[in-house]
Structure formats: C-alpha cells, structure tokens
XYZ file of C-alpha atoms in Angstrom:
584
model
C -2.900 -10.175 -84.149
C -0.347 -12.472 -82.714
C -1.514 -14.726 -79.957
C 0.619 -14.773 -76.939
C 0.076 -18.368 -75.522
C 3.293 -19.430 -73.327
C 4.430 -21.409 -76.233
C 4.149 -18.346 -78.601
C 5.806 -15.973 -75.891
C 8.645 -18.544 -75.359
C 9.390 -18.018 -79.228
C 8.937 -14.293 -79.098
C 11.515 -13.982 -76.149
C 14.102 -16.266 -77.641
C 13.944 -14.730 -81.525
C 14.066 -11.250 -80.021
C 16.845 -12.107 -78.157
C 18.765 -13.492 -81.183
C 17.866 -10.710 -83.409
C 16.800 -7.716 -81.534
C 16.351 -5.550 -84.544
C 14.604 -8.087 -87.146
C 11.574 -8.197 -84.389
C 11.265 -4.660 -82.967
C 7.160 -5.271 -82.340
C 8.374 -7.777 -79.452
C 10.620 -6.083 -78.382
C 8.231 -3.440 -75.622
C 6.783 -7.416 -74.893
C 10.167 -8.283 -73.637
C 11.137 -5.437 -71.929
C 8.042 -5.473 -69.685
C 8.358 -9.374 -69.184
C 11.627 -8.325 -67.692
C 10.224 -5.749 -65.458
C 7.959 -8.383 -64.318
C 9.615 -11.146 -63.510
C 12.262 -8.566 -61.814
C 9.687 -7.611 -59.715
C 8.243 -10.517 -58.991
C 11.221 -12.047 -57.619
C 11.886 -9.494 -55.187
C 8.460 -9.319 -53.553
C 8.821 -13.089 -53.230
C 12.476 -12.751 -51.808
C 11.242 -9.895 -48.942
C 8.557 -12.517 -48.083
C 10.330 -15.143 -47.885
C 12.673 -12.872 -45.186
C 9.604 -11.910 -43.060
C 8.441 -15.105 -42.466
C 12.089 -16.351 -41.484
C 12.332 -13.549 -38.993
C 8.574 -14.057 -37.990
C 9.025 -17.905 -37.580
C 12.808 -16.919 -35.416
C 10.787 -14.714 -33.439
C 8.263 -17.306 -32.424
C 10.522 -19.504 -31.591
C 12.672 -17.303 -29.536
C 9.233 -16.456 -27.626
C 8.528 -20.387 -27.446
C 12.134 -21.287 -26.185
C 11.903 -17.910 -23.374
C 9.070 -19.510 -22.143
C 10.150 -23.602 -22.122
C 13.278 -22.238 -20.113
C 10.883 -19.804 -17.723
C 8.631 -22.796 -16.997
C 11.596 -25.103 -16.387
C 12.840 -22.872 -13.967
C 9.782 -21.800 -11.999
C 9.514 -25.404 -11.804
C 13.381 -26.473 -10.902
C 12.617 -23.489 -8.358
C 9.231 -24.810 -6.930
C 10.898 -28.654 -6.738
C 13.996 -27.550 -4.749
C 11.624 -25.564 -2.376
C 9.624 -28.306 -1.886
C 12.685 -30.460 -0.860
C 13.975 -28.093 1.252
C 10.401 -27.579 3.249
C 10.355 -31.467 3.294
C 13.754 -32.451 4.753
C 13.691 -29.262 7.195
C 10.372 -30.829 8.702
C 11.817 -33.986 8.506
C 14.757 -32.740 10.297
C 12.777 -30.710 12.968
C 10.497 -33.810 13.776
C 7.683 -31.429 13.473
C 4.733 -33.437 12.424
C 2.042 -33.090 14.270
C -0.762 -35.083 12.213
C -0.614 -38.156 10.880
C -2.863 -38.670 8.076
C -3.977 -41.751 6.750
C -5.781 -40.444 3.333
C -5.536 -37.654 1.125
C -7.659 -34.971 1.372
C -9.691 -33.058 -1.633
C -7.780 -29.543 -2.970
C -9.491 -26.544 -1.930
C -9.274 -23.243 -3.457
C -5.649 -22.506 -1.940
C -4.262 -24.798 -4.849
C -0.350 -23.536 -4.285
C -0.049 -22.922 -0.611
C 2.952 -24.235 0.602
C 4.581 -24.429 4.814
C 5.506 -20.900 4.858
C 1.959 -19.990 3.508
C 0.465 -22.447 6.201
C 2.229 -20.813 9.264
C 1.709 -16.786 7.640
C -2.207 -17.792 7.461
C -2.458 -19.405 11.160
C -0.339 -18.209 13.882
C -0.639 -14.322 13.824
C -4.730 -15.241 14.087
C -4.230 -17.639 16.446
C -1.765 -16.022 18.920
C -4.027 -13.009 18.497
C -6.541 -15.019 20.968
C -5.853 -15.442 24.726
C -7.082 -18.902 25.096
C -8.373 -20.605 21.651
C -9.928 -24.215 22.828
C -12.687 -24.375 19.811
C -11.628 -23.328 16.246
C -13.007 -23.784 12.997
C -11.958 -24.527 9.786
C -13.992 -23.770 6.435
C -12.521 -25.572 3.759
C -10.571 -28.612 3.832
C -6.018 -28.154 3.403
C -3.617 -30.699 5.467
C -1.223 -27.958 6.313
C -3.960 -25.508 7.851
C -4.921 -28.447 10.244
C -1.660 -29.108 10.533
C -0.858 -25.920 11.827
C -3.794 -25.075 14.311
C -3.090 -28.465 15.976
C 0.469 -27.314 17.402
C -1.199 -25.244 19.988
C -1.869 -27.421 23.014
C -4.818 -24.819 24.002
C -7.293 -26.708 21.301
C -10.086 -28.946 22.574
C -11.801 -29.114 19.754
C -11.306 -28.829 15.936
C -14.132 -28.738 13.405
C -13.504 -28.791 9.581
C -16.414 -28.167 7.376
C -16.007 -29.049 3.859
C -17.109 -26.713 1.477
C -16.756 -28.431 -2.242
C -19.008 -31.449 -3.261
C -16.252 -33.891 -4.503
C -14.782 -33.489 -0.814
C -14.947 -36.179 0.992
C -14.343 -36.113 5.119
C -15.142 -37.961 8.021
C -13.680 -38.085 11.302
C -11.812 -41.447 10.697
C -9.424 -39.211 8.330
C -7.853 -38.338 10.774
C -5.220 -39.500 13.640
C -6.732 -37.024 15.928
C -9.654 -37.048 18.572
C -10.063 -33.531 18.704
C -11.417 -33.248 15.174
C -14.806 -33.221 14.095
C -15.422 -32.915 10.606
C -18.822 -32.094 9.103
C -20.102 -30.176 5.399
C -20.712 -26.659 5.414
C -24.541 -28.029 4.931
C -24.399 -28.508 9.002
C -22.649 -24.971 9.308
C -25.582 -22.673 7.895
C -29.057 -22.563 8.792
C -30.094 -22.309 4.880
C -32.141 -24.306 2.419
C -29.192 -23.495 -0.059
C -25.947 -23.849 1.976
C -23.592 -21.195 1.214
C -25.658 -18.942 -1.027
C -28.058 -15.844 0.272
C -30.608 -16.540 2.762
C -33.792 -16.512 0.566
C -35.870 -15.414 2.920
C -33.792 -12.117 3.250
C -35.175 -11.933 6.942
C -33.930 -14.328 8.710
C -30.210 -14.087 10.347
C -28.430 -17.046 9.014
C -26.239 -18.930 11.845
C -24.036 -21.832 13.141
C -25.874 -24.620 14.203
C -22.613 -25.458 16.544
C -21.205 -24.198 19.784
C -19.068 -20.535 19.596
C -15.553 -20.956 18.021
C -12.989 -18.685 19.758
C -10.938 -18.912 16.421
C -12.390 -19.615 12.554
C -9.941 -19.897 9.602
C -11.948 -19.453 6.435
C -9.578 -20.980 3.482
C -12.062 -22.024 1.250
C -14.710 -19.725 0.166
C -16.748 -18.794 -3.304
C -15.682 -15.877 -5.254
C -19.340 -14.439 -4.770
C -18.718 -13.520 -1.511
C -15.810 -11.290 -1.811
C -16.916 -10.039 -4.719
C -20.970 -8.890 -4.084
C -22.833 -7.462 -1.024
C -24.217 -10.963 -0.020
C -22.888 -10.895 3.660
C -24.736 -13.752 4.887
C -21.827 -15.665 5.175
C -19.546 -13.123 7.329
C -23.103 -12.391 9.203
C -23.060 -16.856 9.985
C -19.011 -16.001 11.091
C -19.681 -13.356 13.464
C -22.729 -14.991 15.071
C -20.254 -17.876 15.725
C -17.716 -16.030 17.588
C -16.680 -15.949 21.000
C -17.058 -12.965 22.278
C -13.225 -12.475 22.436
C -13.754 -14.543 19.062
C -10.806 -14.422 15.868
C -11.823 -14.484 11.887
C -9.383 -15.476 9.545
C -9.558 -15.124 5.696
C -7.341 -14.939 2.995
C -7.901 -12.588 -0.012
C -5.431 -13.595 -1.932
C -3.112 -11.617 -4.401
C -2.360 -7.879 -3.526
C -2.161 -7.264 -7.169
C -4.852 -7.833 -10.188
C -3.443 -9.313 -13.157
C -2.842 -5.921 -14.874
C -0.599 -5.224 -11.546
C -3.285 -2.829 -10.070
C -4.394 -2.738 -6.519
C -7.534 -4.492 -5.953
C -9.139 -1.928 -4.196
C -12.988 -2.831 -5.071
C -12.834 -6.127 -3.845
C -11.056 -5.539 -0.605
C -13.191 -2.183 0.125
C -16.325 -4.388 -0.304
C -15.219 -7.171 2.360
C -13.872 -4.611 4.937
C -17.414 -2.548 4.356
C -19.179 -5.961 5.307
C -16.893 -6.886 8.153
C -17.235 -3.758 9.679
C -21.295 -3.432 9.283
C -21.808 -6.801 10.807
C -19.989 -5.296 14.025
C -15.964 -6.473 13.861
C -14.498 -4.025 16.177
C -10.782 -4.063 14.420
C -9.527 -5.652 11.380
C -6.152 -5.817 10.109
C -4.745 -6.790 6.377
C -0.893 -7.907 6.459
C 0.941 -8.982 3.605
C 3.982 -11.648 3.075
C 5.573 -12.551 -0.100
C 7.493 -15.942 1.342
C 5.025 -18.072 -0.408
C 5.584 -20.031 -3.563
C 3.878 -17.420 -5.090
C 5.294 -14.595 -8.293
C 3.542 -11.607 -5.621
C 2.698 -11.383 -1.893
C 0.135 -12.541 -0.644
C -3.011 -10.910 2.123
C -4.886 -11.927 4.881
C -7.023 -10.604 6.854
C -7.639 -11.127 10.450
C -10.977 -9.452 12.182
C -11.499 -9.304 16.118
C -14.981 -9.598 17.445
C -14.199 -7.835 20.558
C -11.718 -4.229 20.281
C -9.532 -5.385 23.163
C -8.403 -7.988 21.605
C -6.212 -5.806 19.096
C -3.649 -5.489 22.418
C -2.735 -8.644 21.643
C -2.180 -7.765 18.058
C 0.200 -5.105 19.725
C 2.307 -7.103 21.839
C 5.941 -6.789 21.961
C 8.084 -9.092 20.513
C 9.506 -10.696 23.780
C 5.798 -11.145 24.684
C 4.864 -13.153 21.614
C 8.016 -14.986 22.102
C 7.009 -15.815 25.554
C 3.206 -16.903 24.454
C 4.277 -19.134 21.154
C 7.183 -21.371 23.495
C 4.199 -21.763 26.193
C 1.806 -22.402 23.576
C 2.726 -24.317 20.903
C 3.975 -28.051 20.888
C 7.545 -29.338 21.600
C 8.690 -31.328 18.767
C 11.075 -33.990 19.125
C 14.336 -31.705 18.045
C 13.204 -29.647 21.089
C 13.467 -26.945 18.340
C 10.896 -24.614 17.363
C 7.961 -26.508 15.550
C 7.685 -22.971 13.372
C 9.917 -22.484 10.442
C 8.982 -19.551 9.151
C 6.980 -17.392 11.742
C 7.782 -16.144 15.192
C 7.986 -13.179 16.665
C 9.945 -10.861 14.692
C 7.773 -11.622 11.519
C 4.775 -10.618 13.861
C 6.106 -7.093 14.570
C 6.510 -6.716 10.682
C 2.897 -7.694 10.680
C 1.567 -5.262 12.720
C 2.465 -2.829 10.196
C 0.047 -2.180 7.096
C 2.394 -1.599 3.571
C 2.775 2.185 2.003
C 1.102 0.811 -0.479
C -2.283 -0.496 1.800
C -2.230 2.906 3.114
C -2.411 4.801 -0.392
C -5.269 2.431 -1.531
C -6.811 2.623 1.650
C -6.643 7.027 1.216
C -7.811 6.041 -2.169
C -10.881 4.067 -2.089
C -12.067 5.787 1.162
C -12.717 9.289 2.653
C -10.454 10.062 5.862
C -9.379 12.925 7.043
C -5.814 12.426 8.144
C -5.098 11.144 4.639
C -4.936 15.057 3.541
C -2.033 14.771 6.060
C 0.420 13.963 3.041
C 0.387 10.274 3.692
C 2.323 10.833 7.213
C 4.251 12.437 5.557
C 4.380 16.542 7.199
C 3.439 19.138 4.316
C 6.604 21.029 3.311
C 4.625 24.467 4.835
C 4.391 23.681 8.231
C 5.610 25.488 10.623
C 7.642 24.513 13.494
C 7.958 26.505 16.593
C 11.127 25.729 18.726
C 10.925 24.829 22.292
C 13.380 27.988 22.958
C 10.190 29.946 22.401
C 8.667 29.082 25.259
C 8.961 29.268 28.835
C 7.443 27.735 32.590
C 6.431 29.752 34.911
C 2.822 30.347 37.595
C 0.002 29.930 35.824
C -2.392 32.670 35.023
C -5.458 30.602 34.947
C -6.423 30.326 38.661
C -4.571 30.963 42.300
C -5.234 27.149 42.929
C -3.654 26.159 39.636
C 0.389 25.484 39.159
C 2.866 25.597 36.574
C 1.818 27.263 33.228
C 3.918 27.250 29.696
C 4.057 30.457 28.383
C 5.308 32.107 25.004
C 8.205 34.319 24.636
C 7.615 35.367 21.457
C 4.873 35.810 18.800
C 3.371 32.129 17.888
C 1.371 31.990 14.480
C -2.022 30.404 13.711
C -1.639 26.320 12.877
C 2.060 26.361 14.095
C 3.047 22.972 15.377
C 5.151 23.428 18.367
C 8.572 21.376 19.163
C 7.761 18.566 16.864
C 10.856 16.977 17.628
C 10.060 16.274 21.065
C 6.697 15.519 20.477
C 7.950 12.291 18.709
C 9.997 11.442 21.664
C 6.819 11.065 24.363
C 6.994 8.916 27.233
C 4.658 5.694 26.102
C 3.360 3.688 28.718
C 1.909 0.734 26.631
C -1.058 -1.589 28.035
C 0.673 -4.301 29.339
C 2.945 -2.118 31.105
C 0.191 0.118 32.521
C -1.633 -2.764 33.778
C 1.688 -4.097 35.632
C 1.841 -0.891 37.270
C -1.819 -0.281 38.035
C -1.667 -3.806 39.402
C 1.260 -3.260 42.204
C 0.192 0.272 43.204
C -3.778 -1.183 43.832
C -2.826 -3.418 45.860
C -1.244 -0.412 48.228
C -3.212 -1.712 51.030
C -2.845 -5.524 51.134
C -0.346 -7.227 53.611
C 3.039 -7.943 52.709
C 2.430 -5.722 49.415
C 5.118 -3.533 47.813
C 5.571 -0.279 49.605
C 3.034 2.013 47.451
C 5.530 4.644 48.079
C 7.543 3.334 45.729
C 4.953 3.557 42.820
C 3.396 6.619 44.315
C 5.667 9.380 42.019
C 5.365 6.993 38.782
C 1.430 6.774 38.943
C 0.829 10.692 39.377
C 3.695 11.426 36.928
C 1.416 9.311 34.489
C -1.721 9.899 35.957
C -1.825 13.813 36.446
C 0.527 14.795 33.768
C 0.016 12.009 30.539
C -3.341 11.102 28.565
C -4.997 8.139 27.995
C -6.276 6.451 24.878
C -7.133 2.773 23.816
C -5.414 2.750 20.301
C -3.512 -0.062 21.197
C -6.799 -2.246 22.218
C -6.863 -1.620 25.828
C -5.524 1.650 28.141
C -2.103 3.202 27.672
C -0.767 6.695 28.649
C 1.324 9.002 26.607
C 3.201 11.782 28.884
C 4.705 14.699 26.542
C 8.787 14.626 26.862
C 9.050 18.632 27.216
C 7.607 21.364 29.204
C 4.239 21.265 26.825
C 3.441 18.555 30.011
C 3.034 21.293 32.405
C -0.141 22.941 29.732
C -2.598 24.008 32.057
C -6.746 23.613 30.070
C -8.283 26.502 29.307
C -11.575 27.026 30.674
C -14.876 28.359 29.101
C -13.016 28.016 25.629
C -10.030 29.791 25.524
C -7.848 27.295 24.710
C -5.607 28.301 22.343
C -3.770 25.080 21.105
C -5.304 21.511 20.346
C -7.181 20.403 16.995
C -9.869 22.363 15.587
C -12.097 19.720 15.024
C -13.276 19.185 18.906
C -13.847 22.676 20.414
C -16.582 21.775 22.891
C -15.668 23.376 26.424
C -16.822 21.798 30.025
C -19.485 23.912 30.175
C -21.000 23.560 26.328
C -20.737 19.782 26.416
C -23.437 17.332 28.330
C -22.475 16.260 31.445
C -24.580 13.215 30.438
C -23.548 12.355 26.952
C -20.171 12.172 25.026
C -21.007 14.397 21.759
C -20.147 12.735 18.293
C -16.686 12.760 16.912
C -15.231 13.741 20.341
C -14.173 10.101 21.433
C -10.953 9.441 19.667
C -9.055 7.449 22.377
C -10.051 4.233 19.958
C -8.747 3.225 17.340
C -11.376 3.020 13.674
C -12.107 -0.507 12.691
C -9.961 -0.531 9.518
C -7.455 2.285 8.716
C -4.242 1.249 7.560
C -2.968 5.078 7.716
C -3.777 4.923 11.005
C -1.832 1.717 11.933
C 1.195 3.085 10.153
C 1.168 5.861 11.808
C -0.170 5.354 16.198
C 2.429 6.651 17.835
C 1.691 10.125 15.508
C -1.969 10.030 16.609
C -1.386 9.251 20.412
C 1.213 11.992 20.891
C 1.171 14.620 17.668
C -0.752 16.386 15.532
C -2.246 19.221 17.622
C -1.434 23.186 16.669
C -2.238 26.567 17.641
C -5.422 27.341 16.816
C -4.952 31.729 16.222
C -2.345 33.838 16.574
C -0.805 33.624 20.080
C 1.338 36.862 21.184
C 4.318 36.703 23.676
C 3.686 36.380 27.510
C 0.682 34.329 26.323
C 0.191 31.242 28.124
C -0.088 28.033 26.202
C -3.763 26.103 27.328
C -5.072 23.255 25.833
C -8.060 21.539 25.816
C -8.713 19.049 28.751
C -12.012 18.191 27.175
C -10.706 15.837 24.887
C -8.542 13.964 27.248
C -11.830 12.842 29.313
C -11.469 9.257 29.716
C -15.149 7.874 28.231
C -15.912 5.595 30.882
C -15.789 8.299 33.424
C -16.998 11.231 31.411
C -19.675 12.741 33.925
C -17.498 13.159 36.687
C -14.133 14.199 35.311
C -16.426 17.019 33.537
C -17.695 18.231 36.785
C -14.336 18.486 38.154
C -13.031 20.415 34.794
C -16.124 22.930 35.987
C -15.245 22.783 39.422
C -11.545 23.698 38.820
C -12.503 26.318 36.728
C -14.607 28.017 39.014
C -11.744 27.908 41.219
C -13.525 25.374 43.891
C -10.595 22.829 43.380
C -7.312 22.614 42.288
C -5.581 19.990 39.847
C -4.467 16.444 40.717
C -0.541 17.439 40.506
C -1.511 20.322 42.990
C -2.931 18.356 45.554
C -0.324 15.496 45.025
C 2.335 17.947 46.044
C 0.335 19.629 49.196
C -0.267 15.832 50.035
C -4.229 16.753 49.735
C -5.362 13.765 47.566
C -4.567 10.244 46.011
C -5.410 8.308 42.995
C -6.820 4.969 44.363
C-alpha cells in the first residue's frame, strides 16, 4: 500500500501530471486534491470578505460616533460662550463667589435650566423672604438671589464630599448648614426608624424650598418622610420645588411609575395643587420636568396670572442689573403662560396611569357622536316655573337625551377671572365710603355677574363665568325636574342637607393634580353639561341651581332655592329690576 506522506503525494501529483495514463491508480488521488484545495480557497476568500466588511462596518460605527461626540461637544462649547458673554454683557451677576462649590446631582444644568427651575416657583409666591435650598448648584443660588424680597437664604448640603460654610459666600443673607441640621433623624435623609414619629425642620418656615439635590430612593419608593419634613416646613402660603428630571426613560417611554408615585405622596401629605411643566431649552438631548406644589390652593391664582401681571411682578421684583436690562435671559412672562399648560402628552399619561372620569371624554377631544343642538331651537319667553319668577328658555322643537346644546357659544362665555373679580368686588364694596366711585356705575356689572354667571375657584381663588347666549336666562328646576345639567349631581334643594355639602357635589375647585384638567379649564368652568331625557317642544329648559351653591355659603343659598320654590321669594335678577334688593 503506498504511503501518502507530503513528500510521496508531491511525487504522485507531479508523475501523474506528466503521464496521466502510465499512473491511473493516482489519478482519483489527484482529482480529489483538486477539489480540495478548490474548495478550500474559496471558503478562505469569502472569509477573508466578511471580515473586511465587518472591520468597515466597525469603523464606520466608530467614526459616526467620534464625529457625534465632536459635535455635541462643538455644540455644548459654543452654548456655553454664548451664555457667558450674554451675562457678561447684561452685567447680571448677582453673586460673587470666592470658591467652588461641590457638583450635585444636576451635573449638566446650564442658565436656561437655572432660570426654568426658579422663577415660575418663585413668582408663584406673593412675598418669598425665607427660601431654602437642598442641595448645593451656583446657578440655583444665583438665581433666587435676584429677587430683592429674600431675607434669608439657607442651603443645606446633601452629599458628604460637600463642603459649605457661610464664608463661601459674598452674601449675608445666606446661611448654609448639612441636611444633618434639616431632619430630625438619627439617619439624615433615610426613613424615620421609628415609623411614628413625624420627621421635621429644625428651622423657621420657608415660604419657598427648591429641592435640586435629592436620592433616587425617594422618587422611586413610598418612603415620604422627606416630602412629609418639606411640607411641615412650609409657610402656610409656602412653594415646593423639585425637579424630576427627563420626561422620557431611556427606551423613550413615559415614566409614568415614578412620577405617579411622587404626585401620590405629594398629594397624601396635604399639597393642595401641583403642577408638572416641561422645557426642552436646556443643554439637554430631551426636555426636561419640574414640579412645583402649593401648600395652600389659593396660591394656584398666582400660577394663573396673566401675562401683563407677571410682567408687572418680575420688573418690581427682581434686581436691576447694571445694563438696566432684564437680569432674565431666558424666562419671563410669555414662557410662564406656556407653563401653565400641561403637554398632550402629560395628559395621556396622566389618563393612563390614573382613573378619571373626564378622560373617557376623548382626551378633550368631543366624541364624533355627539349631538349638537342649535341655538335656533330655542326660544325666551315667561317662565313657567313660578308667577314670581322671570324669563325662561324654552324649546321649539324636540331635544334628545345627552344632546349638548349651542356648543359654539358655550366656548365663547363671559370669564370674569380672579383678579378681575376682586377689582370689581373691591370698588362696588366700598359703595358707601366718602368720595367713593358712584356704585351706580358698578351696580348693572355686579348683578349681570352676580344673578346671571356662576362661580367656581378653578383658577385658585373666585371667578364667574356668565353663559354668552340666552341659556343665561335658565331658570332651576325645583323638586328635581331639571332637565339639563350633568348626571352625576342630581341632588335637589329639598333632598340635600341644609347642613352638609354631600360628596362629589363640590366641583368649584380644582383636583390637586390633573393635567387633563389644566389643559382643558375653560371646558370645565363653562361646558360639558347636556340634557338629561328627552325634552319635547314648548318645554322649558331648567337646570340645576344646586350645583352652583357657592360652598362657603351653602346653608343659606339652599334655603332661599326652597324658599323660591315655594313661591315665598323671587330671584335676585327679579328683585334687581323691581328695585326690591341689593347684593352688598
């Protein structure tokens, strides 16, 4: 048997190839060596080509990135230039430092991120003389100290390797101290391990605090000893300021869990209203939230002010700088309206994560079924409810169950916000005082509002909405037979307590956290009622006066809804125009 070492198949190849038929045992050896060196070569060839497109690949992917680093960070450098000369140019400087201070958590928070986390909480506040600041950043301090309203600033450090004292500063209104003064705890910071005992601030009440530094533990679990501490050291009229963070995870998803588990704390500890707005000016790749909670409700009328108002309160608040120009660069008054505003997409997470009613209301949005009735449907006439009552709306023709009537006028009600309300309550009180305006003046204005509008307090503090059409001239409809409203409150004046509001019947507030409802106010204060069965024509239109009972005087505007029904005394608007009865 031949042996077919590489010397002896070197032989075999080269004899068979010089005499193919004097070896024809070799030559089946040959053929397949052929075959297999063939092959051979052309798996090695196709691997060779993977791994030069492999190895192109990765270095396309490496090159992508160098030149998307180098840009975020040509981008991030001429910001940074820009913010610095534009300061330097406005002469806006309001704190000299003389050290560095440690990083907190807010790592890449730049000016505009700085004035966005600030000013809407601290505008929000009438008067703020005492403010806190958890966490330790230049450009928060920065910030609170161009209102001339602070008296006192205290900074509590939160991270061990950061190091303050009061000679940091250039400033005699701060105080500095370690969150180890701020908490009545053996463990600063962590759960109270006694689980009884209300942790608290060891200080004075703050009228603002601006939490910018704070472990992920407490957004993220139900220890709320921390928020408890915050709302124990509020004013009563007192501000809290946090930021979330990101509106998006990582994966680009809301982050509903988190934020639903710091509004549920907020709002069991006993914050009356708490808003979330978003900006995306920061140096940032997505926007960024914060959250603002009011101790007190009326304090969300400030929230609501109009933009010439907050234009009026930041120039008599805040510093003048040197320029004589605004020491703001990137908030004022405009970017507070946007503000007040939640995002579409706050108000789908918000109909997501929680379970509210008007959310089945399409978003805002009306469902493409309803049914609008004309105002050509309807007529004014005598009202059939009493001999002492007046004008009455009536139907002309057949009216469907849950028809919405003249929705295109009910969008267009007279709004009497709360700052204008309070002007006008103001002048026409004062009816009697010498050298006052003539009341007369005021005299048609208040009972238009008075006797024909409703109150509610979704703005923080009173307003009035007065229906634009003839649906103003609604007369109620007593014992029950009230045919138009919302079927959720059908309590009558005589079913209801003369003593005690029932459950679910005051809605002239505002909830503590809805976003759908913040989109959508002017909806709730003058929409959303509909007729509640099938009304027939000549039918007069009554509503339910019931649910227009102003809280605070609940006992006696019921008696007079019973009174007036039994026909022992006729409406305000009827005794305004026999010159029977006034308002103050």
């Amino acid at each position: 048997m031949p042996s077919f070492s590489p010397v002896n198949i070197g032989h075999i190849v080269c004899n068979t190839l010089k005499n193919p038929s004097s070896h024809p045992e070799h030559m089946k050896v040959t053929r397949l060596l052929a075959l297999f060196i063939f092959l051979s070569s052309s798996v090695f060839a196709f691997l060779l080509g993977c791994a030069a497109r492999v190895r192109m690949q990765v270095q396309s992917i490496h090159q992508e990135k160098i030149m998307s680093a180098r840009a975020e960070l040509d981008l991030k450098n001429a910001t940074r230039q820009l913010i610095d000369l534009r300061i330097k140019a406005h002469g806006n400087q309001v704190l000299p430092q003389k050290q560095p201070h440690a990083e907190s958590n807010l790592q890449s928070f730049d000016g505009a991120c700085f004035e966005t986390l600030v000013h809407p909480g601290m505008i929000s506040h009438p008067n703020p003389g005492r403010v806190a600041i958890v966490g330790n950043r230049e450009g928060v301090v920065r910030e609170v100290l161009k209102h001339d309203t602070i008296r006192t600033l205290k900074i509590f450090a939160v991270d061990d390797d950061e190091t303050l004292s009061s000679s940091s500063f250039d400033e005699p209104r701060i105080d500095v101290g370690r969150v180890d003064s701020l908490l009545q705890t053996t463990n600063p910071m962590r759960k109270d391990p006694t689980a009884s005992n209300i942790t608290t601030f060891h200080d004075n009440l703050f009228d603002v605090m601006i939490v910018q530094t704070l472990p992920k533990e407490f957004f993220l679990s139900n220890d709320a000893s921390f928020f408890r501490a915050s709302y124990d050291a509020l004013s009563n009229n007192g501000v809290l300021v946090l930021p979330p963070g990101a509106v998006l995870n990582d994966d680009g998803k809301t982050k509903s869990k988190n934020r639903v588990n710091l509004i549920d704390q907020l709002e069991g500890l006993g914050f009356a209203s708490i808003h979330v707005y978003e900006d995306g000016n920061c140096e940032f790749l997505e926007p960024r939230s914060v959250l603002v909670a009011f101790k007190e409700y009326n304090t969300r009328s400030n929230w609501y002010r109009n933009a010439a108002e907050i234009q009026i309160q930041l120039h008599r608040r805040l510093q003048k700088t040197k320029s004589t120009e605004s020491p703001l660069l990137y908030f004022d008054s405009a970017t507070m309206l946007n503000y007040q505003v939640p995002s579409k997409a706050s108000e789908k997470k918000f109909c997501r994560d929680y379970v509210d009613e008007d959310c089945d209301y399409q978003f805002g949005s009306l469902p493409a079924d309803t049914v609008n009735i004309p105002v050509s449907h309807f007529e004014v006439r005598k009202s059939s409810v009493s001999e002492m009552a007046g004008r009455g709306v009536f139907a002309v023709q057949d009216i469907p169950r849950h028809a919405s009537i003249a929705l295109e006028l009910s969008v267009k009600n007279f709004c009497v916000m709360p700052t204008t309300w309070t002007v006008i309550d103001s002048i026409y009180s004062r009816q009697n005082q010498e050298n006052s305006l003539n009341h007369k003046f005021f005299e048609g204005l208040v009972y238009f509002i008075l006797g024909y509008g409703y109150g509610s307090q979704l703005w923080g503090k009173t307003h009035w909405t007065v229906d634009s059409w003839m649906l103003l001239f609604s007369n109620h409809g007593c014992n029950g037979t009230f045919n138009y409203g919302d079927e959720s409150i059908m309590w009558s004046e005589l079913t209801v307590d003369v003593n005690e509001i029932p459950d679910g019947l005051d809605g002239s507030k505002a909830v503590a956290y809805s976003p759908f409802q913040e989109r959508h106010l002017r909806s709730h204060s003058g929409a959303g009622d509909y007729t509640l069965r099938d009304i027939k024509a000549g039918e007069e239109i009554l509503t339910n006066y019931v649910s227009f009972v102003d809280p605070s005087e609940w006992t006696q505007e019921i008696l007079v809804l019973r009174s007036q029904c039994a026909g022992e005394e006729a409406g305000e608007i009827t005794d305004y125009e026999s010159g029977d009865k006034n308002y103050y």
